[in-house]
Short mmCIF file of C-alpha atoms in Angstrom, two decimals:
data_model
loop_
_atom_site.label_atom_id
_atom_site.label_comp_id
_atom_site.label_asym_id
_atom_site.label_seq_id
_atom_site.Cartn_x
_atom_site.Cartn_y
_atom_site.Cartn_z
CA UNK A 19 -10.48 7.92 11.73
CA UNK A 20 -10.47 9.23 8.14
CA UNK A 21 -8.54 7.34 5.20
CA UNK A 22 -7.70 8.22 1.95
CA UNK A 23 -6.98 5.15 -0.41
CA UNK A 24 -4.69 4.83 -3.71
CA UNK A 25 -4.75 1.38 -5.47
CA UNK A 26 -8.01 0.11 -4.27
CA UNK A 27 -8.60 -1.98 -7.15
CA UNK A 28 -5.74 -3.66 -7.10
CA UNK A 29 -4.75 -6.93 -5.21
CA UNK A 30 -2.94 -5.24 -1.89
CA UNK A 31 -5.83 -2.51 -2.46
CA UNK A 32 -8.77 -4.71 -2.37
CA UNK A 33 -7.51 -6.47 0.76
CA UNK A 34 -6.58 -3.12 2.23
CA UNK A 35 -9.98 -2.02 1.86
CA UNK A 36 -11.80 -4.85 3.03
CA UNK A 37 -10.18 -4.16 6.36
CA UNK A 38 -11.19 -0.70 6.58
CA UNK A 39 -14.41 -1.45 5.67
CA UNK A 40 -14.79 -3.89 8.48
CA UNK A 41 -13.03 -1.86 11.05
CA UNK A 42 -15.47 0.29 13.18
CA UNK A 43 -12.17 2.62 14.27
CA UNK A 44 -12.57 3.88 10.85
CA UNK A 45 -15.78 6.03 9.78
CA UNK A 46 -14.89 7.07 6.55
CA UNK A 47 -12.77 5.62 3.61
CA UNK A 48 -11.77 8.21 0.28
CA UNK A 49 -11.07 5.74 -2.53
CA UNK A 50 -8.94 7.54 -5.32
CA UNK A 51 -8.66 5.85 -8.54
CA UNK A 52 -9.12 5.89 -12.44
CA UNK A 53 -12.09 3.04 -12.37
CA UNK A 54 -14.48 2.33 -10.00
CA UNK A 55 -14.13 0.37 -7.19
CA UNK A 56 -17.52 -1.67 -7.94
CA UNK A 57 -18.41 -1.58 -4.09
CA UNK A 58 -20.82 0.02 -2.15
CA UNK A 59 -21.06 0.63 1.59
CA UNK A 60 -21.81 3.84 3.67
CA UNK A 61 -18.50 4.63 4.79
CA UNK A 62 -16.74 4.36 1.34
CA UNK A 63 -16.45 7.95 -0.83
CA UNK A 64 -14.93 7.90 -4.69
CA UNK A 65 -12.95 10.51 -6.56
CA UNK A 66 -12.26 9.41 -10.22
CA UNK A 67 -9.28 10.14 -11.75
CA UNK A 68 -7.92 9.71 -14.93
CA UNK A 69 -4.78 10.78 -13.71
CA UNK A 70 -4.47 9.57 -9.71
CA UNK A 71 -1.12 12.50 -9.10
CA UNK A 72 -3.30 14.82 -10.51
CA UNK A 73 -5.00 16.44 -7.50
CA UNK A 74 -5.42 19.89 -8.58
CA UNK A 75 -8.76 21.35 -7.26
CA UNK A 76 -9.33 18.71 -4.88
CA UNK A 77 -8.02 20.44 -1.90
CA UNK A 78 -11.51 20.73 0.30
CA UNK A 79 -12.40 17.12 -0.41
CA UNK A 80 -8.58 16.18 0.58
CA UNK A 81 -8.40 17.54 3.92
CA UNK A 82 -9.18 16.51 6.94
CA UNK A 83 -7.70 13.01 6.52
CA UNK A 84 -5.93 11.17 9.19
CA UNK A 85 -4.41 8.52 7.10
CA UNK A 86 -3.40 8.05 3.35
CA UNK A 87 -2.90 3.77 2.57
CA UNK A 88 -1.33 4.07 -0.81
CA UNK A 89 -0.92 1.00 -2.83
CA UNK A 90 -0.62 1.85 -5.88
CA UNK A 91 2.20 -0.01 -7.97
CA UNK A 92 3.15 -2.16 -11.15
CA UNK A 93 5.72 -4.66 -11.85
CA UNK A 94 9.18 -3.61 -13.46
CA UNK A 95 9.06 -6.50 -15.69
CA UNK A 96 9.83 -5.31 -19.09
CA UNK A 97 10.05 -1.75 -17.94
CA UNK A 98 12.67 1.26 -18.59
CA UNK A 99 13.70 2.78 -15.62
CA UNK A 100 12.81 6.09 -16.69
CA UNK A 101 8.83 4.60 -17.22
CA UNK A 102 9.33 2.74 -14.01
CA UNK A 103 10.12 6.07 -11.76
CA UNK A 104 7.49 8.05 -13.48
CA UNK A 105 4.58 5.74 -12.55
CA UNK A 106 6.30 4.61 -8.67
CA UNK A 107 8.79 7.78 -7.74
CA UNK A 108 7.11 10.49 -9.12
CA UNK A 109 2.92 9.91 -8.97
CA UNK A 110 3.92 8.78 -5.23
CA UNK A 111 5.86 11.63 -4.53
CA UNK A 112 2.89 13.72 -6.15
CA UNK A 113 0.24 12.63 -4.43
CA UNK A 114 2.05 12.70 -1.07
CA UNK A 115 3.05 16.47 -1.38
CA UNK A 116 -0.97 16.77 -2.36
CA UNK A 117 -1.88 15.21 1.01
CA UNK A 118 0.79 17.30 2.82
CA UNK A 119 -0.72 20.45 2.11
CA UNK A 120 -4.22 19.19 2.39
CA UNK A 121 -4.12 17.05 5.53
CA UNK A 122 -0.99 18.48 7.14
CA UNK A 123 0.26 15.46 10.16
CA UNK A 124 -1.43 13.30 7.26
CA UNK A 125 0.22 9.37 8.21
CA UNK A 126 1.02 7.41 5.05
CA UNK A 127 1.57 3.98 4.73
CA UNK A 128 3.20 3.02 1.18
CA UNK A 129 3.32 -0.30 0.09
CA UNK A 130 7.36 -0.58 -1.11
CA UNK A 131 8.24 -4.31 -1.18
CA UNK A 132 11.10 -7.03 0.31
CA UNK A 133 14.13 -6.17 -1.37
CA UNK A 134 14.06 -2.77 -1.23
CA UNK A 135 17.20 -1.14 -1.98
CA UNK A 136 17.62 1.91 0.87
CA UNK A 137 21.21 3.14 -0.56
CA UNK A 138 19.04 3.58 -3.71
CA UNK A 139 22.58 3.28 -5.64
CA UNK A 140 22.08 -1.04 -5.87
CA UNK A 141 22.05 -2.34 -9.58
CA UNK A 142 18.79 -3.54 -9.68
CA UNK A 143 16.75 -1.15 -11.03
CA UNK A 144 13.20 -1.58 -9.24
CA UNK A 145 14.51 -1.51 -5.65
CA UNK A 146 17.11 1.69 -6.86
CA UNK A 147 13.67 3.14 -7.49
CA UNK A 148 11.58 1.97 -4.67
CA UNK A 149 14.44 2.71 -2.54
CA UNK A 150 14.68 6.79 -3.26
CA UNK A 151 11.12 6.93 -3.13
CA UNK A 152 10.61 5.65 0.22
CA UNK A 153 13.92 7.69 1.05
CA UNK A 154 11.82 10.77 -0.17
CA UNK A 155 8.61 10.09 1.82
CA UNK A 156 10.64 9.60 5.20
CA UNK A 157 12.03 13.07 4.35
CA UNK A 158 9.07 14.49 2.95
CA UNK A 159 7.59 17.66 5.84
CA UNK A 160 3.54 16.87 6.29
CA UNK A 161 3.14 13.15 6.63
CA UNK A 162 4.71 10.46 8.21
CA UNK A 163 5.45 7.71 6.17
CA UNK A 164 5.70 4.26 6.82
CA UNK A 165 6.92 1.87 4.57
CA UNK A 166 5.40 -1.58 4.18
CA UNK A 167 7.65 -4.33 2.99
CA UNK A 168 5.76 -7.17 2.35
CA UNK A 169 7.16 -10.53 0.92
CA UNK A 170 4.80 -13.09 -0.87
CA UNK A 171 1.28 -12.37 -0.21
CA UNK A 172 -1.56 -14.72 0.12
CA UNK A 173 -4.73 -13.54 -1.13
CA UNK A 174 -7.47 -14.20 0.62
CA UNK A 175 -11.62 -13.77 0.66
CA UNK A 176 -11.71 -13.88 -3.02
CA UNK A 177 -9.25 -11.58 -3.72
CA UNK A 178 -7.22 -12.08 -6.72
CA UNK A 179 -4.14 -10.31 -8.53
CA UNK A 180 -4.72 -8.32 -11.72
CA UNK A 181 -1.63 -9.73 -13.43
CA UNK A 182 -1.50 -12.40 -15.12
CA UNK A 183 1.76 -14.33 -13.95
CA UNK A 184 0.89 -13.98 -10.18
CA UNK A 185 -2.37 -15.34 -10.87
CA UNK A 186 -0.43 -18.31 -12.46
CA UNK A 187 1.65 -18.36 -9.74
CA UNK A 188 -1.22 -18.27 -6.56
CA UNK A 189 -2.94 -20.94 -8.48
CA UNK A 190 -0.33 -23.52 -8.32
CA UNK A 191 1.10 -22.80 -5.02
CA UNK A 192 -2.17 -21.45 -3.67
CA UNK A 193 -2.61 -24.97 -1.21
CA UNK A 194 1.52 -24.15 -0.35
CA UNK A 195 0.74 -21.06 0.69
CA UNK A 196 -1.07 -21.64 4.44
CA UNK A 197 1.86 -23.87 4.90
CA UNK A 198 4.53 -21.89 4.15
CA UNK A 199 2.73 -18.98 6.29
CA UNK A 200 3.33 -21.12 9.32
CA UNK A 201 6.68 -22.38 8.36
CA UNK A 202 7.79 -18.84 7.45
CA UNK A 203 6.04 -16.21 9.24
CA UNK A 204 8.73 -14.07 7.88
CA UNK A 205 8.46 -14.44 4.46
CA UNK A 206 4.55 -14.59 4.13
CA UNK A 207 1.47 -12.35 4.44
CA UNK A 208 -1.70 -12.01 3.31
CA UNK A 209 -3.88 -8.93 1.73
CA UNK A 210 -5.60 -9.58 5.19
CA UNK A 211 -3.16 -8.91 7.50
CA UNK A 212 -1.71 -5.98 5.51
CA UNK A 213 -4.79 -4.03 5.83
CA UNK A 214 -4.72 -4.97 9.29
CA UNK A 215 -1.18 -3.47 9.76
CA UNK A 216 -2.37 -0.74 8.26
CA UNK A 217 -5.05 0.59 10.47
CA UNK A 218 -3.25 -0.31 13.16
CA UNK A 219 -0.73 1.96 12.19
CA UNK A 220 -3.14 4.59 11.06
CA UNK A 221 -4.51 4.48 14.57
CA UNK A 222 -1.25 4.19 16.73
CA UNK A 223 1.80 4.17 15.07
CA UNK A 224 3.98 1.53 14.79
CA UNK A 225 4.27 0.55 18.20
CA UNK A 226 0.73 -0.72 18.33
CA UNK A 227 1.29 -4.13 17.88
CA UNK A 228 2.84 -6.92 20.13
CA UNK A 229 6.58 -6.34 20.15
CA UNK A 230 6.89 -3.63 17.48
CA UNK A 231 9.24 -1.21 17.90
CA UNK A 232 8.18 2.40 19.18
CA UNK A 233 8.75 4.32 16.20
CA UNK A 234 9.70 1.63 13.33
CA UNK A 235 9.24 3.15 10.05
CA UNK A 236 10.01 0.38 7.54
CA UNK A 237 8.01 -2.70 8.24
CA UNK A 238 9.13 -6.12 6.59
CA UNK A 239 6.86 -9.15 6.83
CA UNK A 240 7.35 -9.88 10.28
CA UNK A 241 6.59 -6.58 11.38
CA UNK A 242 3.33 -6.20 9.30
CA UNK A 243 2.13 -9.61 11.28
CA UNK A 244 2.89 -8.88 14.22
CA UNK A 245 0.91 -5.60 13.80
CA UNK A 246 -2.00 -7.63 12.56
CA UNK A 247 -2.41 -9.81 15.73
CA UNK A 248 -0.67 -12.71 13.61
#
């Protein structure tokens, strides 16, 4: 299995690709990204990228790919909504119709988050946004989206968040967190078990793991453990 991965240095990303890494199901991992992912391992490739949606000319190295993990994002806080759609509607949207054409049947797993809003008509702004851009990946001919939901995340193995206020946050609840993984299985994940979901997914669909449903396309919390072995 092939994988093509957006976001890698950030906190969801570095978990993601941890578990790729590790996974012998997976022989080859395209990391796509403005910096470098300051890793090295035979099965990891690079493509640098000042602009990630811009794609243009890359269609050889593109193709060929079984699985796009894409996990790219920012916070809205102190965002306009027109700022906010460019950098999560529209580079996602242009990097999956890049993928479509390269690695038609191309599976992509998009990291949305709990509280998504699917009418995409809510009043709060991010999950309006998130909410029409998963809308357009489910509807989007070439791959076949999933759409990963997660809750709180624990990060594990050293991994830590790039902004500043969840690093605040992980720090004083990080000794809460393996409690309130067992108390709320629901609620919490970690970068871990997301990049477990994902190559399970990337290898079988959603109906891999133990009591997943055949076919489930947006995966909250519970479903991401379950599809982790959790």
């Amino acid at each position: 299995m092939k994988v093509i991965l957006f976001g890698a240095t950030g906190m969801v990303g570095r978990g993601v690709l941890r578990e790729c890494l590790r996974d012998a199901a997976v022989e080859e991992v395209l990391v796509v990204g403005r910096t470098p992912v300051g890793v090295t391992h035979p099965k990891l490739r690079e493509i640098l990228r000042a602009d990630p949606a811009d794609l243009d000319g890359l269609e050889d190295r593109l193709s060929g790919y079984d699985a796009c993990f894409f996990c790219l994002g920012v916070s809205s806080a102190g965002m306009k909504e027109a700022a906010y759609r460019e950098v999560t509607y529209d580079l996602t949207l242009a990097v999956a119709r890049s993928l479509a054409a390269a690695s038609p049947g191309l599976t992509f797993c998009y990291v949305s988050g709990q509280g998504t809003d699917s009418t995409a008509r809510g009043r709060v702004m991010w999950a309006r946004v998130k909410g029409e851009t998963e809308n357009a990946l489910l509807a989007l001919d070439g791959v076949e989206a999933y759409l990963f939901r997660p809750g709180l995340i624990q990060p594990l193995h050293g991994i830590r968040s790039k902004t500043r206020v969840y690093r605040v946050v992980y720090a004083l609840t990080g000794r809460l967190l393996p409690v309130l993984r067992k108390l709320a299985p629901r609620s919490v994940t970690t970068t871990e078990q997301v990049g477990l979901a994902m190559v399970a997914v990337a290898r079988g669909g959603a109906g891999t793991g133990a009591s997943a449903g055949a076919g489930e396309r947006v995966l909250e919390t519970a479903a991401i453990n379950r599809l982790a072995g959790a």
